[in-house]
mmCIF file of C-alpha atoms in Angstrom:
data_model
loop_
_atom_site.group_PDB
_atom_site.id
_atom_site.type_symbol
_atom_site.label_atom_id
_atom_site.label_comp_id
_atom_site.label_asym_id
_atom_site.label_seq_id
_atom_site.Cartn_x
_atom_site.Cartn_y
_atom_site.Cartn_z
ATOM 1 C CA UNK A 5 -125.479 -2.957 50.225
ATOM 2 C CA UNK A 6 -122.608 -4.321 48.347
ATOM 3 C CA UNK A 7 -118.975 -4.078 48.308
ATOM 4 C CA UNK A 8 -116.976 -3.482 45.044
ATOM 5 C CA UNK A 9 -113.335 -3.556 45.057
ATOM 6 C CA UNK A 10 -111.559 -1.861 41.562
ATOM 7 C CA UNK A 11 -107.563 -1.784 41.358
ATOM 8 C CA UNK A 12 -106.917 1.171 39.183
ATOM 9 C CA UNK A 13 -103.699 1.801 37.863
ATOM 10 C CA UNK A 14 -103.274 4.960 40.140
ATOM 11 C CA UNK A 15 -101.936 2.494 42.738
ATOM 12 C CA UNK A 16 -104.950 3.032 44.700
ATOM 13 C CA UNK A 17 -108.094 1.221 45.818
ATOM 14 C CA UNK A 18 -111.652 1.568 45.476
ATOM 15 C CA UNK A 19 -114.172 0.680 47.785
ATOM 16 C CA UNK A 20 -117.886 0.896 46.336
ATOM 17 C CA UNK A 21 -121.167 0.723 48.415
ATOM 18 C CA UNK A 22 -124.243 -0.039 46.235
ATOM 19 C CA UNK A 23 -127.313 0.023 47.830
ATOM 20 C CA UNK A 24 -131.221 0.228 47.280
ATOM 21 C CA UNK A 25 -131.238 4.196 48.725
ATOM 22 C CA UNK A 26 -127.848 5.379 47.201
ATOM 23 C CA UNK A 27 -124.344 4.609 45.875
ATOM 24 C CA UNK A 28 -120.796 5.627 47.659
ATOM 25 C CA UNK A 29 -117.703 5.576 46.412
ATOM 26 C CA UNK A 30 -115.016 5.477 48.459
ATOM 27 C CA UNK A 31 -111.003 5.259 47.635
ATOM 28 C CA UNK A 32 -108.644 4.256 50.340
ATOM 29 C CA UNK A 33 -105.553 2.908 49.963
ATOM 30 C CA UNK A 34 -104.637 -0.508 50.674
ATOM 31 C CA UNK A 35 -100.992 -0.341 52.532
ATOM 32 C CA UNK A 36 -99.663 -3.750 51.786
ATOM 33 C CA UNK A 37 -100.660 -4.073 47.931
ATOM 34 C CA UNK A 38 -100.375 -0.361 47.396
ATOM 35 C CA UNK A 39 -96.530 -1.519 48.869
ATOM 36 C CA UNK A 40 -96.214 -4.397 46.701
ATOM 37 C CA UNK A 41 -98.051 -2.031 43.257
ATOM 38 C CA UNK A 42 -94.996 0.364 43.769
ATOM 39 C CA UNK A 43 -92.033 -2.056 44.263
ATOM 40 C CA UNK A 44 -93.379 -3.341 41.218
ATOM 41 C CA UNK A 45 -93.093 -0.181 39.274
ATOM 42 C CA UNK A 46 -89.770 0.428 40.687
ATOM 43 C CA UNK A 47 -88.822 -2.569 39.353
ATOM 44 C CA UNK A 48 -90.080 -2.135 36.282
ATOM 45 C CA UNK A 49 -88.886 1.072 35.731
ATOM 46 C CA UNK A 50 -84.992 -0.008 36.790
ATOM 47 C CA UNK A 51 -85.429 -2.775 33.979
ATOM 48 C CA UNK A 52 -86.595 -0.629 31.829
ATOM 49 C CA UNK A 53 -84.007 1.851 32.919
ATOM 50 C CA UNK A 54 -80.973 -1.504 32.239
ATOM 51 C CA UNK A 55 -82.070 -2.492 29.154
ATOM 52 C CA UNK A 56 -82.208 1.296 28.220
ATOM 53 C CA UNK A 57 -78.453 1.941 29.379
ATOM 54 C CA UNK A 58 -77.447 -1.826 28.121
ATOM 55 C CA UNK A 59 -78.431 -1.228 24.495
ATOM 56 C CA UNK A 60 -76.652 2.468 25.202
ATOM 57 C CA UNK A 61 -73.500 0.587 26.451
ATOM 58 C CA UNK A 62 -74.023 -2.140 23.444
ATOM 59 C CA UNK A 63 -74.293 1.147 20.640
ATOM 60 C CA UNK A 64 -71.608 3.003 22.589
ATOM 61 C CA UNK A 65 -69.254 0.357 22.063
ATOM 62 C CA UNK A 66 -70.320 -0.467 18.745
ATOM 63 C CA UNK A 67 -69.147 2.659 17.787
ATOM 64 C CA UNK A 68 -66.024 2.832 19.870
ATOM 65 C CA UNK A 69 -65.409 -0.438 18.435
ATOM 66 C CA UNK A 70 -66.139 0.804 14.814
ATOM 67 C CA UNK A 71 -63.754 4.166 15.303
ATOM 68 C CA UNK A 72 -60.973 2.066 17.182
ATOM 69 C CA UNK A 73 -61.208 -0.442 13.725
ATOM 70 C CA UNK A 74 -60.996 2.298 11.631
ATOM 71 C CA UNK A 75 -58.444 4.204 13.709
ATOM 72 C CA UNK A 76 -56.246 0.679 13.822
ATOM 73 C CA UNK A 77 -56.369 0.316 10.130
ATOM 74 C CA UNK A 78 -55.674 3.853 9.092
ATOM 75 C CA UNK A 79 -52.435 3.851 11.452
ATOM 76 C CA UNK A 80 -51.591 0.354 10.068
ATOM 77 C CA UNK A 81 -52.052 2.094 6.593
ATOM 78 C CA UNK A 82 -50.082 5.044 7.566
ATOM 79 C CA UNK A 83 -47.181 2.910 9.338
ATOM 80 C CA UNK A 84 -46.754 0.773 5.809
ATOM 81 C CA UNK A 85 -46.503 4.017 3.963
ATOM 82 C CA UNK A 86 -44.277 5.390 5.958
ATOM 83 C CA UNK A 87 -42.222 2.301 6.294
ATOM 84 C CA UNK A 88 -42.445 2.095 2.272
ATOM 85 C CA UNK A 89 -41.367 5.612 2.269
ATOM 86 C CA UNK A 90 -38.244 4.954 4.329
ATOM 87 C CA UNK A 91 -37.517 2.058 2.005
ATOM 88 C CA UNK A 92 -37.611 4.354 -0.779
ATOM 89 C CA UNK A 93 -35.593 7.245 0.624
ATOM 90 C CA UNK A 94 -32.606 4.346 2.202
ATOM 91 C CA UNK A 95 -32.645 2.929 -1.440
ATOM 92 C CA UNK A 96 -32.166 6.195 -2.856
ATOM 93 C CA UNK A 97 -29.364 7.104 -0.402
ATOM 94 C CA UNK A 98 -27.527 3.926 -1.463
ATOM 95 C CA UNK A 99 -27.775 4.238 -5.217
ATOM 96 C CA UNK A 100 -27.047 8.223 -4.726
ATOM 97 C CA UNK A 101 -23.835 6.540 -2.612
ATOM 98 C CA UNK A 102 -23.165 3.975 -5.522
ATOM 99 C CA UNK A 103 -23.110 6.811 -8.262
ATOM 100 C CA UNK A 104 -20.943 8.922 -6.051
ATOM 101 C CA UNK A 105 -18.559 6.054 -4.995
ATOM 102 C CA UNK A 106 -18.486 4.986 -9.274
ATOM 103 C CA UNK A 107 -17.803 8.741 -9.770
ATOM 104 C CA UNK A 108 -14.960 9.570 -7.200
ATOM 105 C CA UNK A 109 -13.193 6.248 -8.539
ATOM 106 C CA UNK A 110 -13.794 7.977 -12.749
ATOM 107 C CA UNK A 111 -12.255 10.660 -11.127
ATOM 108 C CA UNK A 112 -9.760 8.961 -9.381
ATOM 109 C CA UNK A 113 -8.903 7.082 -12.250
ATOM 110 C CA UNK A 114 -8.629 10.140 -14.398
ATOM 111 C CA UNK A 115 -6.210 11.809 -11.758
ATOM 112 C CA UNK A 116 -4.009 8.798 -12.571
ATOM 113 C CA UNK A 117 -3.963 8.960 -15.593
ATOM 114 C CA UNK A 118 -3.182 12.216 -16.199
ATOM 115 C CA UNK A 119 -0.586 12.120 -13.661
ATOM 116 C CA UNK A 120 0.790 9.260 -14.889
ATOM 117 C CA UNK A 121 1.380 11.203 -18.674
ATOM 118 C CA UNK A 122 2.488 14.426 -16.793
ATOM 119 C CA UNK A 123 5.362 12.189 -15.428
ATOM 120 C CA UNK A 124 6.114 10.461 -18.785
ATOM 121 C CA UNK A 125 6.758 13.651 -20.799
ATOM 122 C CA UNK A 126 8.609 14.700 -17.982
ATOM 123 C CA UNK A 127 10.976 11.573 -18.098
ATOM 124 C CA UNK A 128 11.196 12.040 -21.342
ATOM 125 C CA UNK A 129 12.006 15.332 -21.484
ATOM 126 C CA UNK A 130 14.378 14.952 -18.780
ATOM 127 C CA UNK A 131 16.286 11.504 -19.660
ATOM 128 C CA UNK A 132 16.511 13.358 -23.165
ATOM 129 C CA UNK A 133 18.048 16.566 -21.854
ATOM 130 C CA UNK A 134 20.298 14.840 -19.218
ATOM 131 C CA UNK A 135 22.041 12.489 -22.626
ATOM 132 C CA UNK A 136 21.993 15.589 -24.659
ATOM 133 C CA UNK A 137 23.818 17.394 -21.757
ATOM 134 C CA UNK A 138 26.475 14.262 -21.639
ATOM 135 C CA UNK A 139 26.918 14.069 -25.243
ATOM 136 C CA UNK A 140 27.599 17.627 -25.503
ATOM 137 C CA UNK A 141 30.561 17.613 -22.893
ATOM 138 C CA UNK A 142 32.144 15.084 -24.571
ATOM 139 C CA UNK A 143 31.225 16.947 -28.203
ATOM 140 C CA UNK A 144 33.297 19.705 -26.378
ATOM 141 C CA UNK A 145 36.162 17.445 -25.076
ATOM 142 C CA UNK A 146 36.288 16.036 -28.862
ATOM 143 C CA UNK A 147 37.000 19.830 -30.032
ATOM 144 C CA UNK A 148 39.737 20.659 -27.841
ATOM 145 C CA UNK A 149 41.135 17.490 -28.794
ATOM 146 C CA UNK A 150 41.545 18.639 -32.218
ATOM 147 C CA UNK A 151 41.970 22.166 -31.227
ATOM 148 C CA UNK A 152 39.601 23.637 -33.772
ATOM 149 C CA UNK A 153 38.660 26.895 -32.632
ATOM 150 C CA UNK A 154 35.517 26.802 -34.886
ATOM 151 C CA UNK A 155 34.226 23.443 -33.655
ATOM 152 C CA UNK A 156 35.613 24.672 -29.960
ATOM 153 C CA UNK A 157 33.415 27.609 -29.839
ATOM 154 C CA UNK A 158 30.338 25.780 -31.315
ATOM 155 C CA UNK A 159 30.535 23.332 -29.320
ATOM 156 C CA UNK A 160 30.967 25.153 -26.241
ATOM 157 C CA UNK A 161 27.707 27.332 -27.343
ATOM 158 C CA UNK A 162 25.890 23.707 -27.599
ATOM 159 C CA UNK A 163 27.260 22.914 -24.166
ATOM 160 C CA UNK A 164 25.770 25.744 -22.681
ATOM 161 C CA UNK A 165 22.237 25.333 -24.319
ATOM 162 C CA UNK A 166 22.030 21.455 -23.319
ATOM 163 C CA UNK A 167 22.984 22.391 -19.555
ATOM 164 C CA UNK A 168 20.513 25.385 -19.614
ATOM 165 C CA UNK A 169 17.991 22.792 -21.011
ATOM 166 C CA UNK A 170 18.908 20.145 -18.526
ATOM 167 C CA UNK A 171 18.064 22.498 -15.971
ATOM 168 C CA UNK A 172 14.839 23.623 -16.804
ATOM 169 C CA UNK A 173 13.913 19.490 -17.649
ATOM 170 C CA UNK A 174 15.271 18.779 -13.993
ATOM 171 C CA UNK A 175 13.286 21.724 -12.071
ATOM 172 C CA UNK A 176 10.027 20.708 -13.599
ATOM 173 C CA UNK A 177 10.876 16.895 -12.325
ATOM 174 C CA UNK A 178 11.008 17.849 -8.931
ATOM 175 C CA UNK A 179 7.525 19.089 -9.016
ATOM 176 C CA UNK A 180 6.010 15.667 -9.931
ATOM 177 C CA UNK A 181 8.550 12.762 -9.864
ATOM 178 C CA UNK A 182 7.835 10.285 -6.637
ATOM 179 C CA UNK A 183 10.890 10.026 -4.183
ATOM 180 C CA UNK A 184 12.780 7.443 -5.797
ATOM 181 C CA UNK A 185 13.103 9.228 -9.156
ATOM 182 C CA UNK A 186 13.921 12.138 -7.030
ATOM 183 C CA UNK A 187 16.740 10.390 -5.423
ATOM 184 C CA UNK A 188 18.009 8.866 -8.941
ATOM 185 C CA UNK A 189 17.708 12.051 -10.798
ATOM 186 C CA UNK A 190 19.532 13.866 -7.471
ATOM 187 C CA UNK A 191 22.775 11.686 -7.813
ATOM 188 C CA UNK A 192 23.212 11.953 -11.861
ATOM 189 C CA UNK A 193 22.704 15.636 -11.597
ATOM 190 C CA UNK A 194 25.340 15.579 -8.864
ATOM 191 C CA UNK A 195 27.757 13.662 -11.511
ATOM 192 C CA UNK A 196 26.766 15.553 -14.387
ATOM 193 C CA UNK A 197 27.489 18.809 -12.766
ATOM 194 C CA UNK A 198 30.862 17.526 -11.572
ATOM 195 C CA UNK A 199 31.846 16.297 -14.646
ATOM 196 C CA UNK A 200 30.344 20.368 -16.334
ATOM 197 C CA UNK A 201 32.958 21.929 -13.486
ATOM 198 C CA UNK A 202 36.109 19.833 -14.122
ATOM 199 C CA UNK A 203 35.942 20.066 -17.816
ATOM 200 C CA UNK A 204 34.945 23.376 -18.086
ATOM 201 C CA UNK A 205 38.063 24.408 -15.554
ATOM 202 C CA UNK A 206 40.651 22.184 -17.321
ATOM 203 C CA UNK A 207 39.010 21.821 -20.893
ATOM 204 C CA UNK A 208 40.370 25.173 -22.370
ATOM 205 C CA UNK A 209 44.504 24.328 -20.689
ATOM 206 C CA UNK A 210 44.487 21.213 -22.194
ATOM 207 C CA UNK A 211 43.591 22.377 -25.967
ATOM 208 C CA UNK A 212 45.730 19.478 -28.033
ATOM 209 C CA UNK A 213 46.493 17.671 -25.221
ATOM 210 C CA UNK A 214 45.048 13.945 -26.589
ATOM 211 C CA UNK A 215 45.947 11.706 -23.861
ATOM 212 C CA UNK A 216 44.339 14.214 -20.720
ATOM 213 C CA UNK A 217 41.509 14.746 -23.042
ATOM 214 C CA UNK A 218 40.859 10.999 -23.248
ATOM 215 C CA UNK A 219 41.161 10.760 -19.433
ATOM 216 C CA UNK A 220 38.391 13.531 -19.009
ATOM 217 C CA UNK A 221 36.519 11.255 -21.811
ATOM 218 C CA UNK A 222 36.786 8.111 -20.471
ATOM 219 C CA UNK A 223 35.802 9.830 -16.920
ATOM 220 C CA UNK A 224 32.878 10.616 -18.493
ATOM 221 C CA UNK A 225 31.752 7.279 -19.336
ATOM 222 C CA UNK A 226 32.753 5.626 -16.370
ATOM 223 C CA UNK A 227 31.327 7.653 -13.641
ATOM 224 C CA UNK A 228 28.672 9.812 -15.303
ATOM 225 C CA UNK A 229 26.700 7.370 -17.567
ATOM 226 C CA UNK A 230 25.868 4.872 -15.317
ATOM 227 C CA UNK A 231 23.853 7.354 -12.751
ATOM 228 C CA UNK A 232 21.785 8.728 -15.902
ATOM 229 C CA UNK A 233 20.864 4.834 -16.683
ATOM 230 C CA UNK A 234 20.079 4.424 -13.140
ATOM 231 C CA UNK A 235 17.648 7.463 -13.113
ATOM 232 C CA UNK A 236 16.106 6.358 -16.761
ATOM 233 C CA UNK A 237 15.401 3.045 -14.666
ATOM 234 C CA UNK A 238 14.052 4.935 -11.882
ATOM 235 C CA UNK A 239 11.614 6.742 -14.697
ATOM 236 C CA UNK A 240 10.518 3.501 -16.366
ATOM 237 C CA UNK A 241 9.562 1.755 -13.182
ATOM 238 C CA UNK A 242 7.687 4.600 -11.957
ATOM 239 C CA UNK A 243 5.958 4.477 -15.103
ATOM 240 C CA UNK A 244 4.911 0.588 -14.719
ATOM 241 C CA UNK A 245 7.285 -0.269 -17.733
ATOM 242 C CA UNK A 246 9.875 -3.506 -17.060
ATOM 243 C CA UNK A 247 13.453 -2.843 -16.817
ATOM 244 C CA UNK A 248 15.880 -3.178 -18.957
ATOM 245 C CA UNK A 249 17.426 -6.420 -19.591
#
């Protein structure tokens, strides 16, 4: 009889008996290398088992890695648009401030100017009417000298029409003219209206009368005249224009 020992890979072994009358085959296990067959297989399966969840970990990252790369550049892409975009929009806020700064100061400019002519026909018209008005009191002071009642009454009628026109002139000054014109054009009125109440009360009584006519004249002159020069100054300076020499 003869033993036979096979190691299948069941883990198991085999024990066979040859012999002249018959053949047996007998499987028993073998405890310590059955032991050491299956810590073997363990082990073999947990490698198997690491490398299997390494190269998972390895491809999982790989493609974590991938997405994060493509995430990263798309937000980098998106952050330089959007900072381009902000340049664009704070470069179209200044130039739409830059056209609307260039047109207030056109507009600005335009205000001025058309001011400024409002207030020069104005002076005109009203350092016109204010010598008209002046002349024709003393017109009127020249007729009762020579005690012409045709010249008396027509110039009389032209006193009346220069200190209607004064009037209006004045009015429409105070609408526009600055404070110092104002305060110019306030005191000749003042003088010119004076000078309108005395003659008118004593003008007709002293029809002939050369010497108080002359007074009333030179009155005139003296204490009228040099308040309309002063508000003609007043005019020309709030025009820009030099005075006077």
């Amino acid at each position: 009889m003869t033993w036979q020992r096979v190691w299948p890979s069941t883990g198991r072994s085999r024990i066979v008996l040859t012999g002249s009358d018959s053949r047996r085959d007998a499987e028993c296990p073998s405890p310590g290398r059955g032991a050491s067959l299956v810590e073997d297989l363990q082990l073999q399966e947990a490698g198997i088992m690491g490398s299997d969840w390494a190269g998972l970990t390895v491809a999982v990252v790989g493609v974590v890695g991938t997405l994060g790369a493509a995430l990263l550049t798309q937000n980098r892409a998106d952050r330089t648009k959007r900072l381009e975009l902000q340049a664009a929009a704070e470069q179209r806020r200044e130039e739409r401030q830059h056209a609307e700064a260039l047109l207030q100061a056109e507009q600005d400019q335009a205000h001025h100017r058309e001011g400024l002519e409002l207030r020069r026909r104005c002076y005109i018209d009203l350092n016109t009417a204010s010598r008209q008005f002046l002349t024709a009191m003393t017109n009127y002071l020249h007729a009762l000298r020579h005690n012409s009642d045709v010249d008396i009454e027509a110039s009389l009628a032209q006193l009346e029409a220069s200190r209607s026109a004064y009037r209006d002139t004045y009015s429409e000054a105070q609408m526009i003219s600055p404070r110092p014109v104002l305060h110019a054009s306030s005191i000749a009125k003042t003088q010119l209206n004076n000078a309108y109440g005395k003659i008118k009360q004593l003008g007709p009584s002293l029809s002939g009368s050369t010497a108080e006519l002359q007074a009333l004249e030179n009155e005139l002159h003296q204490k009228v005249w040099p308040y309309v020069g002063e508000q003609k100054v007043a005019m020309r300076s709030d025009l820009g224009i030099e005075p006077d020499d």
